[in-house]
mmCIF file of C-alpha atoms in Angstrom:
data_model
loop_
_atom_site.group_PDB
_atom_site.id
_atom_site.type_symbol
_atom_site.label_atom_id
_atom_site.label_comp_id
_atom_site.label_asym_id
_atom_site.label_seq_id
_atom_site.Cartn_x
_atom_site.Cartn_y
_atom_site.Cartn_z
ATOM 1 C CA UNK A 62 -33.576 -2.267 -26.037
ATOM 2 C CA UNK A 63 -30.332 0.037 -25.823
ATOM 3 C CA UNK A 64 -31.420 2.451 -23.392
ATOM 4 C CA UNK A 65 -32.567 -0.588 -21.312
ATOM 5 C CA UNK A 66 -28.914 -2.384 -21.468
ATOM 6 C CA UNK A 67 -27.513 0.981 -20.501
ATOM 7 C CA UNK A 68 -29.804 1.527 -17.532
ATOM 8 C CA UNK A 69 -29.204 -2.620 -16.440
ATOM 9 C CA UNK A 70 -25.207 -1.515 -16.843
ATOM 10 C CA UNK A 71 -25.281 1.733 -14.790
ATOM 11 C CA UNK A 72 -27.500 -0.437 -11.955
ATOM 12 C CA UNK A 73 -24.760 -3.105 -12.123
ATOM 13 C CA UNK A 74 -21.889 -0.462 -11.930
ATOM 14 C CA UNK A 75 -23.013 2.298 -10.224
ATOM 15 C CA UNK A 76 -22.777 0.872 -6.407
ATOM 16 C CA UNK A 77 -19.888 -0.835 -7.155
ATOM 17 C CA UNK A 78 -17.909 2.378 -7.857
ATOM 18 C CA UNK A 79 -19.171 4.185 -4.918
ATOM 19 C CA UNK A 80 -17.747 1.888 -2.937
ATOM 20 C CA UNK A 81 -14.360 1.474 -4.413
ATOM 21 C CA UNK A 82 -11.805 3.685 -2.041
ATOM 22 C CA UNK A 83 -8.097 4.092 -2.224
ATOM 23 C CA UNK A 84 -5.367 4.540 -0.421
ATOM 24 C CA UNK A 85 -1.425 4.593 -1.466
ATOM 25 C CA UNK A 86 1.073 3.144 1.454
ATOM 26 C CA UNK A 87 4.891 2.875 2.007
ATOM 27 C CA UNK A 88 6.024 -0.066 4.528
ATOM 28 C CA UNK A 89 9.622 -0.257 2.549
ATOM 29 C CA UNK A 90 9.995 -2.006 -0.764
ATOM 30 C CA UNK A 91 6.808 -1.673 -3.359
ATOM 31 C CA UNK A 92 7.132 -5.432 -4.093
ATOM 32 C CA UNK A 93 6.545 -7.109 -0.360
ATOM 33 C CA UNK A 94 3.221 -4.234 0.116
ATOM 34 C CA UNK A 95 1.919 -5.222 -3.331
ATOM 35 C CA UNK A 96 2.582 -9.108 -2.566
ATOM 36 C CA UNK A 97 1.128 -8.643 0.957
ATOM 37 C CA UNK A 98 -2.151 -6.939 -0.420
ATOM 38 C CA UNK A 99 -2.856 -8.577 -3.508
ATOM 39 C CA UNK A 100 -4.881 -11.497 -1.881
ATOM 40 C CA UNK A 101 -6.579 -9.527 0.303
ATOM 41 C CA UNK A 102 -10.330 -10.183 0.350
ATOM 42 C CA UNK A 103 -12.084 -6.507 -0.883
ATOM 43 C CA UNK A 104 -8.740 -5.781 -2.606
ATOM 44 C CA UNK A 105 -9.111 -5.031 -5.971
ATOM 45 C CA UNK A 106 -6.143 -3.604 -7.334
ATOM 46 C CA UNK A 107 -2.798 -2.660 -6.465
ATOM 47 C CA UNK A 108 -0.338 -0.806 -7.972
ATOM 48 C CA UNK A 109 3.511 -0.164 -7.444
ATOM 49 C CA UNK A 110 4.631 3.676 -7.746
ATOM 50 C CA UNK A 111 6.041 6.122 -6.215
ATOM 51 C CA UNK A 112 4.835 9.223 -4.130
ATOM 52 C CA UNK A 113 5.654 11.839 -1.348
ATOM 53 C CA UNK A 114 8.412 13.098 -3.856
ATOM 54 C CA UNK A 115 9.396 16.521 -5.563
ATOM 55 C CA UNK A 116 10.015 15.547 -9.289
ATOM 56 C CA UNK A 117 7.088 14.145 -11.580
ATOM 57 C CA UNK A 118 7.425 11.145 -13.370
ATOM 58 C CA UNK A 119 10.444 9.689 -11.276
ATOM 59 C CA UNK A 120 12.306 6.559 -12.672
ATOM 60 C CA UNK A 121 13.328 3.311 -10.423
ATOM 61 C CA UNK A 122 16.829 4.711 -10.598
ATOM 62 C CA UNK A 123 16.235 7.921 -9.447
ATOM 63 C CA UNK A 124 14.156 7.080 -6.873
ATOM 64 C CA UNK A 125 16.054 4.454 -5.447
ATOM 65 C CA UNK A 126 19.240 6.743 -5.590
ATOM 66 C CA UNK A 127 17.485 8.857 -2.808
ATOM 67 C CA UNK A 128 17.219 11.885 -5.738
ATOM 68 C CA UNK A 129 13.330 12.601 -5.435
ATOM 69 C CA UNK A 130 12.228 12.481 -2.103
ATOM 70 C CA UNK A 131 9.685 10.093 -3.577
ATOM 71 C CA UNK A 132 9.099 6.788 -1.300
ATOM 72 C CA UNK A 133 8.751 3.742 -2.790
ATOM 73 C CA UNK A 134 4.310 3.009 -2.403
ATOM 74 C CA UNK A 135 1.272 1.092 -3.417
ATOM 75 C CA UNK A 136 -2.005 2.665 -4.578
ATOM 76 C CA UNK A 137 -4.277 0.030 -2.763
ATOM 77 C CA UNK A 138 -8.073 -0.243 -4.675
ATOM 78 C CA UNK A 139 -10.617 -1.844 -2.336
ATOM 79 C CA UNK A 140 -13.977 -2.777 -2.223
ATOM 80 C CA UNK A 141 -15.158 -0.775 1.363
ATOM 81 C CA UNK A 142 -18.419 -3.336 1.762
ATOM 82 C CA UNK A 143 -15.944 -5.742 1.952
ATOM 83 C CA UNK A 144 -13.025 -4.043 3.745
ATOM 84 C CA UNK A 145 -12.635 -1.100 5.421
ATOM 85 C CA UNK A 146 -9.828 1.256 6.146
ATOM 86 C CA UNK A 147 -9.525 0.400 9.601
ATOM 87 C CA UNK A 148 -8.910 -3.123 8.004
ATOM 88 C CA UNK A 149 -6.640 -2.361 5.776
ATOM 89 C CA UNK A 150 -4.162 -0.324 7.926
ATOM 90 C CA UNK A 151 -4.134 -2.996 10.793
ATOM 91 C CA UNK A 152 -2.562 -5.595 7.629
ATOM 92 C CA UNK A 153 -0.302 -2.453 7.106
ATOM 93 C CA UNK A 154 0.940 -2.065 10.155
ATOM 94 C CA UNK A 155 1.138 -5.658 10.810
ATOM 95 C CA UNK A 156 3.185 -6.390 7.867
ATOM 96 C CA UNK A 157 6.411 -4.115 7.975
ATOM 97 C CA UNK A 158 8.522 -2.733 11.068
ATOM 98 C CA UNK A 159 6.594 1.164 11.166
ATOM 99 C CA UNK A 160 9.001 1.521 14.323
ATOM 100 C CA UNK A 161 12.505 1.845 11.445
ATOM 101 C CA UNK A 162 13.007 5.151 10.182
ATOM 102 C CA UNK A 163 13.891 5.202 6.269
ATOM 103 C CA UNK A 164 14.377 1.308 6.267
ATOM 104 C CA UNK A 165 12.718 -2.312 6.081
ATOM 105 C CA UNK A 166 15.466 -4.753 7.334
ATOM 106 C CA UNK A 167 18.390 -4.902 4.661
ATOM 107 C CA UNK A 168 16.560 -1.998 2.249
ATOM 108 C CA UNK A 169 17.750 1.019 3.951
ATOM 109 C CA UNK A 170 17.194 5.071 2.512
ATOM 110 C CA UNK A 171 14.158 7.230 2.753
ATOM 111 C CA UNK A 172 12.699 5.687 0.161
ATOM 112 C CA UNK A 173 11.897 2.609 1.856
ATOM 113 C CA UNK A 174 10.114 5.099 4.615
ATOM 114 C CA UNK A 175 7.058 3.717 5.965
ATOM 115 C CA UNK A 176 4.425 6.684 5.257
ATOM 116 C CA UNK A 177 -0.103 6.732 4.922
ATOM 117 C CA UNK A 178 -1.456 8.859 2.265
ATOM 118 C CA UNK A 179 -4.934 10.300 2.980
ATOM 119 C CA UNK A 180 -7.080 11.586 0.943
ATOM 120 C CA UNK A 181 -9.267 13.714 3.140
ATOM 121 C CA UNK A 182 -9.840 14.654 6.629
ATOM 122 C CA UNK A 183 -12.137 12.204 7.432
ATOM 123 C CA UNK A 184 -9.395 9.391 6.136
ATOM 124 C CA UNK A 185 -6.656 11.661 8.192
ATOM 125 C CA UNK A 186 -8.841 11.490 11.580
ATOM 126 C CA UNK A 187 -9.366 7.218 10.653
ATOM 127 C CA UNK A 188 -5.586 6.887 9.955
ATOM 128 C CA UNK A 189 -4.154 9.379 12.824
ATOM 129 C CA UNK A 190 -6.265 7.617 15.730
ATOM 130 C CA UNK A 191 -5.606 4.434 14.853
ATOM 131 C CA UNK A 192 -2.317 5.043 14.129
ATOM 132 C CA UNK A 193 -2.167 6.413 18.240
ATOM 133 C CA UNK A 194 -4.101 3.522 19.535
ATOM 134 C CA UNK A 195 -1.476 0.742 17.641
ATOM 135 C CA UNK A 196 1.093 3.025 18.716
ATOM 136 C CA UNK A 197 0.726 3.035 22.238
ATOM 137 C CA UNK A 198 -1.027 -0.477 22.216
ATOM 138 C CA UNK A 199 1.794 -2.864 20.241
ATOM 139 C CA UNK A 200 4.540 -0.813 19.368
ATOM 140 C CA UNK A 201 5.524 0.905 22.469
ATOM 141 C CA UNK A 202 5.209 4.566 21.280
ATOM 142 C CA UNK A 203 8.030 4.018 18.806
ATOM 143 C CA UNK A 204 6.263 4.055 15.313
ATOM 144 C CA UNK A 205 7.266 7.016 13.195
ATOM 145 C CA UNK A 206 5.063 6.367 9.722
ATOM 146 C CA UNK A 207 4.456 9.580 8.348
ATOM 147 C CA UNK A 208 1.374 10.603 7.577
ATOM 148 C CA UNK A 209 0.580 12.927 4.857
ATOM 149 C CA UNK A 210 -1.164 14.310 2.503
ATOM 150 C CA UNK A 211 -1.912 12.825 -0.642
ATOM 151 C CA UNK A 212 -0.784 14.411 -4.125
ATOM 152 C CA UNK A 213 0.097 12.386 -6.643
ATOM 153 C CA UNK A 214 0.642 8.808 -7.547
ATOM 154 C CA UNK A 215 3.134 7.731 -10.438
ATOM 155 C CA UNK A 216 2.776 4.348 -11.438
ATOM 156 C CA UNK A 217 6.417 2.287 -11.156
ATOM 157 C CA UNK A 218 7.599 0.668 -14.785
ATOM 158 C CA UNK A 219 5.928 -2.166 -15.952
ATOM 159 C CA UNK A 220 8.148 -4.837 -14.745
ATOM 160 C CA UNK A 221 7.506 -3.812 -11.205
ATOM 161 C CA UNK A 222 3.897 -4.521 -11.007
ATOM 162 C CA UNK A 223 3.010 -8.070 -9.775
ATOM 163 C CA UNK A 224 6.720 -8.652 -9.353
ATOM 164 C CA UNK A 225 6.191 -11.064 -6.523
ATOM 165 C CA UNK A 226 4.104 -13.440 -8.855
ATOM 166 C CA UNK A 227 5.985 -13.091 -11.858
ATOM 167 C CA UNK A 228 9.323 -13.418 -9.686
ATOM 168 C CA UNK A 229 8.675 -16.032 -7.012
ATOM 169 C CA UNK A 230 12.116 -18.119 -7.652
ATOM 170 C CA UNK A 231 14.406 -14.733 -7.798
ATOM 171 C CA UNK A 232 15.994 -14.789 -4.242
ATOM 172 C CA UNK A 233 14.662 -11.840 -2.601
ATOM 173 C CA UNK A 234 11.349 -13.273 -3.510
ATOM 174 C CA UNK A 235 12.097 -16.295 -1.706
ATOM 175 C CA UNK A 236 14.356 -15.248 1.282
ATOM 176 C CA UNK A 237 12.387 -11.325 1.557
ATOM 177 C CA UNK A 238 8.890 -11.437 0.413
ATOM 178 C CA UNK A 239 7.687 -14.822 0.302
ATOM 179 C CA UNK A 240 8.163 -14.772 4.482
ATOM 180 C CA UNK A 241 6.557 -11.977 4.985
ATOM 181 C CA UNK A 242 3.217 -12.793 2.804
ATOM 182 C CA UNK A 243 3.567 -16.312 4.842
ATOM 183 C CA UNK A 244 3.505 -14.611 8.100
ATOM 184 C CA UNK A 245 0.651 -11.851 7.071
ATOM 185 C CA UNK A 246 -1.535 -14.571 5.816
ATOM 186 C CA UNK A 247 -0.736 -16.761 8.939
ATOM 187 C CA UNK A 248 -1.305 -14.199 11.301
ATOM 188 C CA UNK A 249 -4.031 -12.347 9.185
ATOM 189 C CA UNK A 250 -5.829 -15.048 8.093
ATOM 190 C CA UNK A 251 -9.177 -13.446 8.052
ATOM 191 C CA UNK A 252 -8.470 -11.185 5.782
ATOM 192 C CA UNK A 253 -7.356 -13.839 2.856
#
């Protein structure tokens, strides 16, 4: 009877984990990503952290003091029968200003950069033509997201993670992020 369970358990889990893909993003502050993802149909996890940096295990403060190089990112779990990559950069893309360098509106420094981490080449060739194709199709030629590769991913302090939920009367919840998740879901729809 055990070694049945097991086998029904490795059936039940075994696709689902071949499926499940990353990918960590910067579009400026970690809270308005995570908000704007976190619904997301195929979306099964995200995470606030920081990456692109030079120092392991950087803190809020340091990062945010411009110290690290690090940018401020989300580490993005999906579910690629139900969303792809192509998917998920056009919400990226649609839901921060890629055409600012080292800023999102008020947030200003480098670690509000808006910057793809791939994985592989495959993910690079995904990300780098359709980066090219939005580029010269929406945004005029003026996007400069950098697009590198990935290293490492250190998860932000607890009281960053779900901040928009936990958050939603603090004022840059309601003046910052709660527009922006309005406007992704209005004029994303299909993917909520």
């Amino acid at each position: 009877m055990k070694s049945l369970l097991l086998f029904l358990l490795i059936i039940n889990t075994g696709p689902k984990e071949m499926n499940e893909k990353k990918i960590v993003l910067g579009g400026g502050c970690f809270w308005c990503v995570e908000a704007v993802f976190e619904d997301v149909i195929g979306v099964n996890n995200v995470k606030s952290g920081y990456s692109g940096g030079k120092i392991k295990n950087p803190s809020y403060k340091e990062v945010s003091r411009s110290k690290t190089k690090h940018a401020e990112v989300c580490e993005i779990t999906y579910d690629s029968d139900k969303i792809s990559l192509l998917n998920i950069l056009e919400i990226f893309y649609l839901s921060h200003d890629p055409t600012t360098l080292n800023r999102q509106g008020n947030d200003v420094g480098e670690h509000y950069r808006s910057i793809i981490f791939y994985g592989n080449e495959n993910e690079k060739k995904i990300i780098e033509e359709y980066t090219e194709k939005i580029n010269q199709e929406l945004f005029e030629n003026k996007i400069v997201t950098e697009i590198k590769e990935f290293d490492v991913f250190y998860n932000a302090e607890e009281y960053h993670q779900d901040y928009f939920k936990n958050n939603t009367s603090q004022p840059y919840c309601r003046y910052v992020i709660s527009p922006k998740v309005s406007k992704a879901r209005k004029e994303l729809s299909k993917y909520y």
